[in-house]
XYZ file of C-alpha atoms in Angstrom:
668
model
C 145.060 -149.177 39.447
C 144.411 -152.492 37.825
C 143.635 -154.071 41.171
C 141.109 -151.303 41.862
C 139.344 -151.918 38.550
C 139.323 -155.641 39.243
C 137.686 -155.142 42.642
C 135.181 -152.699 41.167
C 134.311 -155.191 38.438
C 133.902 -158.018 40.946
C 131.810 -155.725 43.161
C 129.497 -154.785 40.296
C 129.067 -158.427 39.266
C 128.331 -159.508 42.832
C 125.909 -156.620 43.245
C 124.065 -157.627 40.105
C 124.023 -161.237 41.287
C 122.590 -160.318 44.685
C 120.072 -157.960 43.123
C 118.932 -160.715 40.788
C 118.776 -163.161 43.673
C 116.749 -160.711 45.734
C 114.435 -160.122 42.786
C 113.822 -163.839 42.336
C 113.591 -164.653 46.049
C 111.489 -161.699 47.133
C 109.695 -160.005 44.282
C 109.028 -163.147 42.208
C 108.718 -165.511 45.153
C 105.026 -166.285 44.637
C 105.471 -166.985 40.927
C 108.354 -169.447 41.386
C 106.757 -171.025 44.405
C 103.551 -171.742 42.468
C 105.530 -173.011 39.498
C 107.505 -175.341 41.755
C 104.325 -176.590 43.396
C 102.732 -177.123 40.001
C 105.702 -179.209 38.917
C 105.772 -181.304 42.085
C 102.122 -181.434 43.236
C 99.125 -182.880 41.400
C 95.745 -181.731 42.696
C 92.697 -184.014 42.599
C 89.032 -183.494 43.474
C 87.789 -185.979 46.072
C 84.360 -187.266 45.124
C 81.681 -186.648 47.728
C 79.085 -189.127 48.931
C 75.623 -188.037 47.818
C 72.885 -188.271 50.428
C 70.627 -191.326 50.408
C 66.855 -191.505 50.007
C 64.835 -193.775 52.313
C 61.158 -194.602 52.595
C 59.302 -193.832 55.839
C 60.462 -197.151 57.348
C 64.135 -196.758 56.427
C 64.074 -198.906 53.273
C 66.826 -197.866 50.831
C 65.420 -196.219 47.706
C 68.527 -194.402 46.422
C 72.064 -194.865 47.755
C 75.630 -194.073 46.742
C 78.030 -197.032 46.835
C 81.814 -196.756 46.989
C 83.816 -197.353 43.836
C 87.467 -196.614 43.114
C 89.553 -195.075 40.353
C 93.018 -196.589 39.916
C 95.995 -194.406 38.952
C 99.646 -195.199 38.168
C 102.206 -192.661 39.353
C 105.006 -193.503 36.913
C 107.793 -191.866 38.943
C 107.290 -194.487 41.657
C 106.600 -197.549 39.525
C 109.715 -199.744 39.460
C 108.682 -201.781 36.402
C 105.744 -200.755 34.229
C 105.531 -204.152 32.522
C 105.767 -206.160 35.729
C 103.131 -203.976 37.404
C 100.840 -204.356 34.357
C 101.260 -208.135 34.528
C 100.227 -208.258 38.188
C 97.273 -205.893 37.779
C 95.889 -207.806 34.798
C 95.389 -210.843 37.035
C 93.038 -208.903 39.337
C 91.285 -206.094 37.440
C 89.213 -206.755 34.273
C 91.905 -205.373 31.924
C 94.588 -207.211 29.972
C 98.279 -206.360 30.260
C 98.186 -204.859 26.742
C 95.210 -202.649 27.630
C 97.017 -201.367 30.729
C 100.210 -200.633 28.780
C 98.181 -198.864 26.084
C 96.795 -196.480 28.715
C 100.357 -195.581 29.700
C 101.815 -195.520 26.153
C 105.141 -194.007 27.163
C 103.559 -191.137 29.096
C 104.710 -190.114 32.543
C 103.023 -188.645 35.581
C 99.743 -189.414 37.301
C 97.852 -191.615 34.800
C 94.270 -192.981 35.188
C 94.040 -196.709 34.523
C 90.473 -197.712 35.391
C 87.328 -196.150 36.871
C 84.418 -197.715 38.749
C 86.358 -200.514 40.425
C 84.255 -202.274 43.057
C 85.515 -202.428 46.649
C 86.436 -206.189 46.718
C 88.715 -205.834 43.691
C 90.259 -202.589 44.966
C 90.931 -204.220 48.344
C 92.837 -207.079 46.672
C 95.085 -204.654 44.766
C 95.683 -202.477 47.826
C 96.827 -205.534 49.788
C 99.735 -205.995 47.322
C 101.212 -202.561 48.166
C 102.449 -202.069 44.612
C 104.667 -198.942 44.329
C 103.009 -196.167 42.335
C 99.528 -197.802 42.308
C 97.150 -195.292 43.867
C 93.368 -195.403 44.430
C 90.873 -192.560 44.708
C 87.461 -193.208 46.260
C 84.393 -192.369 44.142
C 80.667 -193.057 44.422
C 78.108 -194.537 42.064
C 74.376 -193.930 42.430
C 72.245 -197.055 42.554
C 68.552 -197.711 43.177
C 68.059 -200.962 45.133
C 64.327 -201.177 44.325
C 64.906 -200.710 40.566
C 61.649 -199.257 39.154
C 59.737 -198.806 42.427
C 58.629 -195.163 42.778
C 60.868 -194.285 39.821
C 58.686 -191.361 38.751
C 59.005 -189.844 42.216
C 62.706 -190.469 42.812
C 64.171 -189.531 39.414
C 67.869 -190.081 38.709
C 71.315 -188.485 38.432
C 73.506 -188.061 35.373
C 77.069 -189.334 35.001
C 78.399 -186.148 36.627
C 76.198 -186.635 39.691
C 73.757 -183.878 38.718
C 70.124 -184.627 39.638
C 68.132 -184.685 36.417
C 64.619 -185.862 37.318
C 62.285 -186.174 40.302
C 63.414 -185.643 43.878
C 67.029 -186.148 42.770
C 66.589 -182.907 40.847
C 64.469 -180.997 43.384
C 66.860 -181.734 46.259
C 70.140 -181.845 44.317
C 71.758 -179.071 46.358
C 70.632 -180.718 49.612
C 71.959 -184.183 48.785
C 75.095 -183.431 46.742
C 77.372 -182.168 49.567
C 80.737 -180.496 48.863
C 83.748 -182.223 47.237
C 87.190 -182.269 48.862
C 90.709 -181.696 47.463
C 93.772 -183.947 47.658
C 97.336 -183.455 46.356
C 99.909 -185.961 45.135
C 103.410 -184.921 46.301
C 106.532 -185.614 44.214
C 109.431 -187.507 45.819
C 111.698 -184.453 45.504
C 109.128 -182.173 47.087
C 107.843 -184.101 50.025
C 109.497 -183.637 53.367
C 109.592 -187.359 54.092
C 111.529 -188.195 50.953
C 108.689 -190.062 49.199
C 105.501 -189.167 47.445
C 102.058 -189.549 48.987
C 98.405 -188.586 48.622
C 97.526 -185.814 51.070
C 94.022 -184.511 51.735
C 94.028 -180.734 52.059
C 90.249 -180.265 52.132
C 88.042 -183.160 53.292
C 84.706 -183.717 51.490
C 81.406 -182.960 53.200
C 78.706 -185.520 52.416
C 75.167 -184.511 51.434
C 72.047 -184.841 53.573
C 69.750 -187.868 53.531
C 66.043 -187.669 52.677
C 63.387 -189.712 54.453
C 60.157 -189.832 52.449
C 56.550 -190.237 53.522
C 56.252 -193.038 50.968
C 55.786 -196.579 52.279
C 57.565 -199.023 49.949
C 55.047 -201.791 50.583
C 52.076 -199.541 49.826
C 53.887 -198.295 46.725
C 54.440 -201.905 45.660
C 50.755 -202.729 46.164
C 49.698 -199.797 43.999
C 52.154 -200.488 41.183
C 51.257 -204.194 41.147
C 47.522 -203.568 40.851
C 47.975 -200.835 38.243
C 49.971 -203.307 36.153
C 46.974 -205.676 36.213
C 44.659 -202.822 35.199
C 46.913 -201.963 32.250
C 47.035 -205.607 31.192
C 43.236 -205.811 31.188
C 42.220 -202.463 29.680
C 45.350 -201.349 27.771
C 45.107 -197.620 28.720
C 47.781 -195.111 27.685
C 48.747 -194.836 31.342
C 47.354 -195.439 34.812
C 47.910 -193.636 38.113
C 47.157 -194.061 41.801
C 47.731 -191.852 44.860
C 47.247 -192.677 48.549
C 47.344 -189.820 51.069
C 46.855 -189.501 54.807
C 44.094 -186.852 54.911
C 45.058 -185.544 58.353
C 48.767 -184.963 57.756
C 49.041 -184.533 53.981
C 51.639 -187.336 53.852
C 51.734 -189.187 50.536
C 51.876 -192.894 51.387
C 52.112 -193.954 47.767
C 52.132 -192.283 44.355
C 52.310 -194.676 41.428
C 52.088 -194.288 37.689
C 52.631 -196.725 34.846
C 54.457 -196.981 32.560
C 57.515 -196.409 34.741
C 61.171 -197.353 34.227
C 64.218 -198.988 35.815
C 66.189 -196.259 37.537
C 69.416 -198.225 37.154
C 68.904 -198.374 33.363
C 67.100 -195.078 32.770
C 68.953 -194.432 29.504
C 67.246 -197.494 28.002
C 63.746 -196.084 28.595
C 61.931 -193.377 26.603
C 61.988 -189.962 28.245
C 58.174 -189.912 28.278
C 58.242 -192.606 30.966
C 60.154 -190.277 33.334
C 57.135 -188.007 33.842
C 55.436 -188.047 37.249
C 51.919 -188.027 35.843
C 49.928 -187.546 39.101
C 51.649 -184.181 39.543
C 52.350 -183.070 35.967
C 49.493 -184.296 33.757
C 46.175 -182.431 33.727
C 42.748 -183.740 32.685
C 39.078 -182.835 32.919
C 37.990 -184.573 36.140
C 34.348 -185.309 35.317
C 31.795 -186.458 37.870
C 34.078 -186.468 40.918
C 33.593 -182.669 40.950
C 29.865 -183.035 41.631
C 30.437 -183.362 45.360
C 31.974 -179.863 45.402
C 29.075 -178.395 43.411
C 26.752 -179.938 46.007
C 28.919 -178.559 48.810
C 28.698 -175.089 47.283
C 24.898 -175.262 47.149
C 24.669 -176.454 50.765
C 27.250 -174.005 52.078
C 25.479 -171.032 50.491
C 22.054 -172.193 51.689
C 20.681 -172.808 48.189
C 20.278 -176.539 48.875
C 18.644 -177.847 52.053
C 17.282 -181.183 53.227
C 13.990 -180.323 51.528
C 15.464 -179.519 48.092
C 14.414 -181.930 45.346
C 15.516 -182.268 41.725
C 13.647 -183.933 38.900
C 15.682 -185.827 36.292
C 14.003 -186.683 33.005
C 17.168 -187.992 31.379
C 18.845 -184.691 30.645
C 19.481 -181.234 32.009
C 18.543 -178.186 29.962
C 20.465 -174.910 29.844
C 20.323 -172.219 27.157
C 18.247 -174.497 24.927
C 20.866 -177.274 25.015
C 20.473 -180.705 26.568
C 23.145 -182.131 28.851
C 22.537 -185.859 28.765
C 22.232 -187.952 31.912
C 22.964 -191.688 31.920
C 19.413 -192.426 33.044
C 16.069 -190.885 34.007
C 16.316 -190.724 37.770
C 13.010 -189.022 38.465
C 12.613 -187.108 41.697
C 15.783 -187.126 43.801
C 17.279 -185.264 46.721
C 20.938 -184.176 46.804
C 22.080 -187.473 48.365
C 20.542 -189.533 45.591
C 21.740 -187.068 42.945
C 25.332 -187.702 44.071
C 24.810 -191.455 44.453
C 23.441 -191.777 40.905
C 25.841 -189.154 39.481
C 22.874 -187.281 38.048
C 23.893 -184.648 35.468
C 20.403 -183.166 35.372
C 20.515 -182.398 39.099
C 23.911 -180.744 38.699
C 22.557 -178.523 35.936
C 19.744 -177.462 38.269
C 22.262 -176.763 41.027
C 24.258 -174.555 38.634
C 21.082 -172.519 38.094
C 20.489 -172.143 41.832
C 23.908 -170.850 42.850
C 25.677 -167.683 41.797
C 28.577 -168.302 39.379
C 30.917 -166.301 41.627
C 30.063 -168.568 44.563
C 30.862 -171.636 42.466
C 34.150 -170.102 41.342
C 35.059 -169.224 44.926
C 34.313 -172.770 46.119
C 36.503 -174.381 43.449
C 39.318 -171.941 44.151
C 39.075 -172.589 47.891
C 39.416 -176.299 47.129
C 42.758 -175.514 45.475
C 41.891 -175.962 41.814
C 43.851 -173.691 39.508
C 46.858 -173.476 41.872
C 49.803 -175.832 42.518
C 49.687 -177.860 45.710
C 53.346 -177.142 46.510
C 54.367 -180.811 46.587
C 58.154 -181.209 46.407
C 58.517 -182.834 42.971
C 59.577 -180.635 40.015
C 57.381 -179.327 37.184
C 54.080 -179.467 39.075
C 51.149 -178.213 36.998
C 48.664 -175.754 38.434
C 45.877 -177.041 36.188
C 43.502 -174.832 34.227
C 40.582 -172.936 35.734
C 39.438 -169.611 34.316
C 37.638 -166.775 36.115
C 33.891 -166.110 35.649
C 34.667 -163.175 33.349
C 35.689 -165.750 30.724
C 32.751 -168.110 31.250
C 29.962 -168.673 28.749
C 26.330 -169.290 29.610
C 27.081 -173.014 29.718
C 30.168 -172.801 31.917
C 28.529 -173.049 35.349
C 26.628 -176.190 34.314
C 29.755 -177.659 32.726
C 31.828 -176.985 35.848
C 29.239 -178.678 38.052
C 29.704 -181.902 36.060
C 33.504 -181.582 35.953
C 34.077 -180.035 32.542
C 35.727 -176.741 31.460
C 38.536 -177.152 33.983
C 41.653 -179.308 34.129
C 43.169 -180.685 37.322
C 45.975 -182.978 38.443
C 45.560 -186.161 40.438
C 47.260 -184.640 43.461
C 44.865 -181.659 43.404
C 41.876 -184.012 43.509
C 43.346 -186.032 46.369
C 44.042 -182.864 48.345
C 40.462 -181.637 47.815
C 38.874 -184.961 48.813
C 41.119 -185.092 51.870
C 39.360 -181.936 53.091
C 36.074 -183.859 52.962
C 37.724 -186.764 54.797
C 39.409 -184.853 57.639
C 36.552 -182.566 58.635
C 37.052 -179.585 56.318
C 40.766 -178.640 56.326
C 42.688 -178.262 53.075
C 46.125 -179.741 53.791
C 49.394 -179.285 51.933
C 50.498 -182.650 50.502
C 54.141 -183.575 50.974
C 56.599 -186.372 50.115
C 59.451 -185.414 52.464
C 59.272 -186.515 56.094
C 62.704 -185.327 57.258
C 66.148 -184.176 56.087
C 69.082 -185.552 58.096
C 72.817 -184.842 57.817
C 75.440 -187.565 57.331
C 76.240 -187.285 61.046
C 72.612 -187.881 62.035
C 71.609 -184.309 62.836
C 68.031 -183.478 61.838
C 68.240 -180.493 59.518
C 64.514 -180.259 58.835
C 61.422 -182.160 59.924
C 58.214 -181.659 57.940
C 55.029 -181.216 59.968
C 51.392 -181.191 58.783
C 50.540 -177.854 57.217
C 46.882 -176.813 57.000
C 46.230 -174.203 54.315
C 42.677 -173.125 55.133
C 39.326 -174.420 56.291
C 36.973 -174.998 53.365
C 34.010 -176.742 55.078
C 32.402 -176.662 58.490
C 32.877 -180.067 60.153
C 29.164 -180.891 59.944
C 29.102 -180.216 56.217
C 32.179 -182.411 55.669
C 30.435 -185.191 57.607
C 27.332 -184.801 55.456
C 29.432 -184.988 52.270
C 31.050 -188.217 53.483
C 27.594 -189.735 53.965
C 26.680 -188.743 50.394
C 29.804 -190.494 49.117
C 28.895 -193.633 51.060
C 25.648 -193.716 49.074
C 27.641 -193.794 45.822
C 29.235 -197.092 46.870
C 26.289 -198.593 48.759
C 23.679 -198.287 46.012
C 24.949 -195.864 43.349
C 27.423 -195.843 40.493
C 30.396 -196.957 42.595
C 29.198 -200.319 43.911
C 32.196 -202.157 42.423
C 34.458 -200.137 44.728
C 32.865 -201.710 47.809
C 35.086 -203.647 50.248
C 33.872 -206.544 52.370
C 35.429 -205.416 55.667
C 35.496 -201.625 55.359
C 33.009 -198.893 54.564
C 33.886 -196.810 51.505
C 32.812 -193.356 50.437
C 33.837 -192.156 47.011
C 32.904 -190.982 43.548
C 33.128 -192.392 40.063
C 34.197 -190.367 37.031
C 33.966 -191.091 33.329
C 35.194 -187.932 31.613
C 35.184 -187.613 27.851
C 38.428 -186.141 26.557
C 38.255 -182.738 24.916
C 38.758 -182.596 21.152
C 41.297 -179.893 20.209
C 39.018 -178.994 17.283
C 36.005 -178.469 19.542
C 33.620 -180.648 21.509
C 34.521 -184.000 22.991
C 35.641 -187.387 21.710
C 32.962 -190.044 22.125
C 35.388 -192.968 22.317
C 38.204 -191.402 24.389
C 37.639 -191.148 28.141
C 39.467 -190.772 31.431
C 38.029 -193.173 33.988
C 38.674 -192.809 37.692
C 37.488 -193.489 41.202
C 38.436 -191.407 44.228
C 37.346 -192.042 47.749
C 38.115 -192.422 51.428
C 38.173 -195.432 53.714
C 36.974 -196.286 56.253
C 34.319 -193.838 55.151
C 33.348 -192.005 58.328
C 36.766 -192.099 59.998
C 39.107 -192.184 56.987
C 42.653 -193.501 57.263
C 43.507 -192.833 53.626
C 42.187 -191.013 50.591
C 42.816 -193.082 47.468
C 42.666 -192.116 43.784
C 42.853 -194.550 40.851
C 42.657 -193.496 37.196
C 43.083 -195.005 33.728
C 43.722 -192.812 30.683
C 41.823 -194.028 27.598
C 41.074 -197.634 28.577
C 40.174 -199.974 25.709
C 37.186 -202.302 25.511
C 33.462 -202.272 24.909
C 32.153 -198.723 25.091
C 29.301 -199.673 27.414
C 31.758 -200.981 30.038
C 34.290 -198.143 29.987
C 33.071 -196.313 33.083
C 34.933 -195.187 36.163
C 32.971 -197.564 38.392
C 33.738 -200.523 36.132
C 37.389 -199.806 35.250
C 38.835 -198.008 38.290
C 36.363 -199.053 40.997
C 37.488 -202.701 41.417
C 41.167 -201.687 41.435
C 40.377 -199.046 44.070
C 38.723 -201.744 46.206
C 41.678 -204.157 45.950
C 44.310 -201.497 46.669
C 42.290 -199.955 49.504
C 41.619 -203.317 51.160
C 45.292 -204.362 50.979
C 46.530 -201.017 52.327
C 44.134 -200.949 55.290
C 45.016 -204.509 56.261
C 48.716 -203.733 55.951
C 48.198 -200.696 58.215
C 46.240 -202.945 60.628
C 43.162 -200.716 60.473
C 40.275 -202.287 62.378
C 37.413 -203.336 60.034
C 34.324 -201.200 60.564
C 31.783 -203.187 58.548
C 29.759 -205.185 61.058
C 26.199 -204.877 62.412
C 27.155 -203.019 65.578
C 28.562 -200.148 63.525
C 26.279 -200.334 60.534
C 23.082 -200.004 62.618
C 24.244 -197.749 65.434
C 24.058 -194.010 64.930
C 26.052 -193.637 68.139
C 28.966 -195.416 66.467
C 28.784 -193.021 63.536
C 28.834 -190.069 65.895
C 31.823 -191.571 67.733
C 33.665 -192.079 64.447
C 33.071 -188.460 63.537
C 34.340 -187.302 66.933
C 37.391 -189.564 66.618
C 38.138 -187.999 63.252
C 38.190 -184.508 64.716
C 40.314 -185.678 67.661
C 42.804 -187.403 65.374
C 43.081 -184.299 63.229
C 43.782 -182.135 66.258
C 46.484 -184.518 67.507
C 48.226 -184.917 64.177
C 48.293 -181.194 63.588
C 50.347 -180.794 66.759
C 47.732 -178.915 68.703
C 47.148 -176.195 66.103
C 44.199 -173.905 66.756
C 41.706 -175.266 64.240
C 39.348 -172.412 64.986
C 41.765 -170.098 63.220
C 40.780 -171.907 60.016
C 37.033 -171.622 60.615
C 34.875 -169.911 57.954
C 32.884 -166.757 58.698
C 29.689 -167.239 60.697
C 27.650 -166.522 57.583
C 29.024 -169.732 56.083
C 27.881 -171.961 58.958
C 24.935 -172.929 56.790
C 22.308 -175.703 56.784
C 23.601 -179.100 55.764
C 22.045 -181.756 53.593
C 20.155 -184.608 55.176
C 21.833 -187.998 55.365
C 21.504 -190.670 52.715
C 18.571 -192.346 54.473
C 16.303 -189.258 54.101
C 12.992 -190.168 52.519
C 11.657 -188.302 49.518
C 8.224 -188.484 51.162
C 8.995 -186.044 54.009
C 8.390 -182.772 52.180
C 6.765 -181.356 49.066
C 9.044 -181.472 46.005
C 9.690 -178.678 43.522
C 7.464 -179.078 40.442
C 8.477 -175.832 38.752
C 9.260 -176.160 35.037
C 7.737 -179.630 34.643
C 4.981 -180.503 32.184
C 1.447 -181.346 33.306
C 2.030 -185.009 32.410
C 5.265 -185.143 34.431
C 3.624 -183.520 37.458
C 0.661 -185.919 37.344
C 3.001 -188.925 37.105
C 5.137 -187.746 40.032
C 2.071 -186.991 42.157
C 0.745 -190.534 41.588
C 4.166 -192.017 42.447
C 4.329 -190.030 45.690
C 0.627 -190.555 46.497
C 0.326 -186.791 46.851
C -3.130 -185.088 46.567
C -2.855 -182.498 43.807
C -5.075 -180.018 41.934
C -3.868 -179.120 38.432
C -4.864 -175.779 36.893
C -4.228 -174.909 33.223
C -1.924 -176.475 30.629
C 1.743 -176.278 29.600
C 4.539 -176.116 32.202
C 4.280 -175.559 35.957
C 4.806 -171.906 36.868
C 3.325 -171.748 40.379
C 2.691 -174.160 43.250
C 1.082 -173.858 46.646
C 2.346 -174.816 49.188
C 5.947 -174.100 48.157
C 8.626 -176.761 47.675
C 10.098 -177.974 50.967
C 6.889 -177.448 52.954
C 5.697 -180.370 55.130
C 3.743 -182.970 53.226
C 0.785 -182.470 55.575
C 0.356 -178.935 54.159
C -0.751 -180.359 50.778
C -4.500 -180.500 51.173
C -4.442 -180.622 48.215
C -1.316 -179.270 46.484
C -2.303 -176.722 43.820
C -0.141 -176.349 40.738
C -0.796 -173.791 38.010
C 0.438 -174.230 34.444
C 1.134 -171.823 31.606
C 1.452 -172.666 27.896
C 4.950 -172.713 26.395
C 5.861 -169.932 24.006
C 4.477 -170.865 20.614
C 1.749 -173.170 21.944
């Protein structure tokens, strides 16, 4: 009986043992397996190589260089002190500093981060037991401050914080890998080792449209402008008008990308895309385009400037008394009075539509972050002065890139193009992930009107307000701007201005559209004009860029005197546009037939060809103009001109004589 009880007891104990074993081996297998792995394996994230950024010619702008983190795996180190002694002779740490990092601890201990490859290679060659390296990457910018406001930078954790580094963070960052460190008692080979279980996938590379040399030219010349005039900041943009590619986009002050923490955060801002300002006189060309496109201004339209424009009983001052002018001369002399008269000819809704078609009040879609859309309100919010103000570039705010895009439509024959900074996106293995092609948004001008506008802009430089923007070897068409800055308390500051010059060159077959601006330049008030401050810088930058691009000079007698050459240049422009847009159907961007309107005459049109408009002038002003033009005239009555026969625009031969009737002003 005792033997039976003994066997039963042994059987019960063995049963309990096997049940417990089964429970641990089967039911709790995952738990104990994970615990064992945790005790014998150390997981590490493998840093991933961030994609590089290159300029259009392959010049490095942002790259990730290899660095190493050194670890000591104490279970494998034979002698901590001896190992510390050896390491201290190679890495920039003393033996005491190395021992302090260990301080009696065991396991997988970090010793030093950011070790350069030559030093890491020397340590690896010693094959010290327990000394392990992990590969990391550090972001550097080989060109230092060049294009810093475009590129932006990454934080210590590799997160893109500014500029393209921020916009394309997900594209360039890639995906990190995972490695494990195996304990000696766990590894199958009887020793520990670093094993990659998930390899990293590097990020894509960006190739920009920027040309480093052009960018350098622009930043160098802006630095000279700042030294001379001490503005708050200065900007410049160069764009290919046919493709929308930004060849250079500079703003000062900028900062060293490798030492960004030492610079104020205000210097990080990409001003040509973020900052808005009232553009001033450079908008006059679009007011003129609106008048021509709607048929309100023709080759026979004349404006009389007596030193100011009048609207709603208020005078808008002009910088001179220009007398009788056509639209070409009004643009060349930047005549405010003529613009006021244009605002009274065209419907406010037509003006609004023109400015909206040109892209004002909407972002351009350029790839940098935080782009501003500017400020441009609808006619329902306009006052009686708004149309006149808009025609001279007030009551709206734009960005530099919006202006360049709009002027590029004048340069390329009437197409509004999307500006872009990215040329292509390529994987680490060389596969093209995305290639950016020219993207036309809409047609805003007929080709003939765009050609006529370019001729007007040539007049600005040839004999108007922009003569200091002229270049010896190339024709230039452009516009000056001297815009008073708005006072937050109402009105405008007299002493605070934005000065700028924007134009295209060569003028009739443009290779680039260039914008140069200075925010609140300092100096004598009478010299702080766009033509004086920004014009010369525009000329230097434009000349250097065209010669760098090996553009053939077009300023010689054969071109200057031959209308056939001008026609050929215009045809070449259209052909180049068609080619660069990859054979797109440009007719799909054509305006309605109703908008194929008369165009303005060229800059050589004489004011003697047709009868001017005398309406609204005083008897004295009419008599003076008639003498100047040697025009036979019969004056009837007193006061201001209310009727004339023949009408304005009629052939001069019809005046035999010209009869003008006057009516007294109210109160006279």
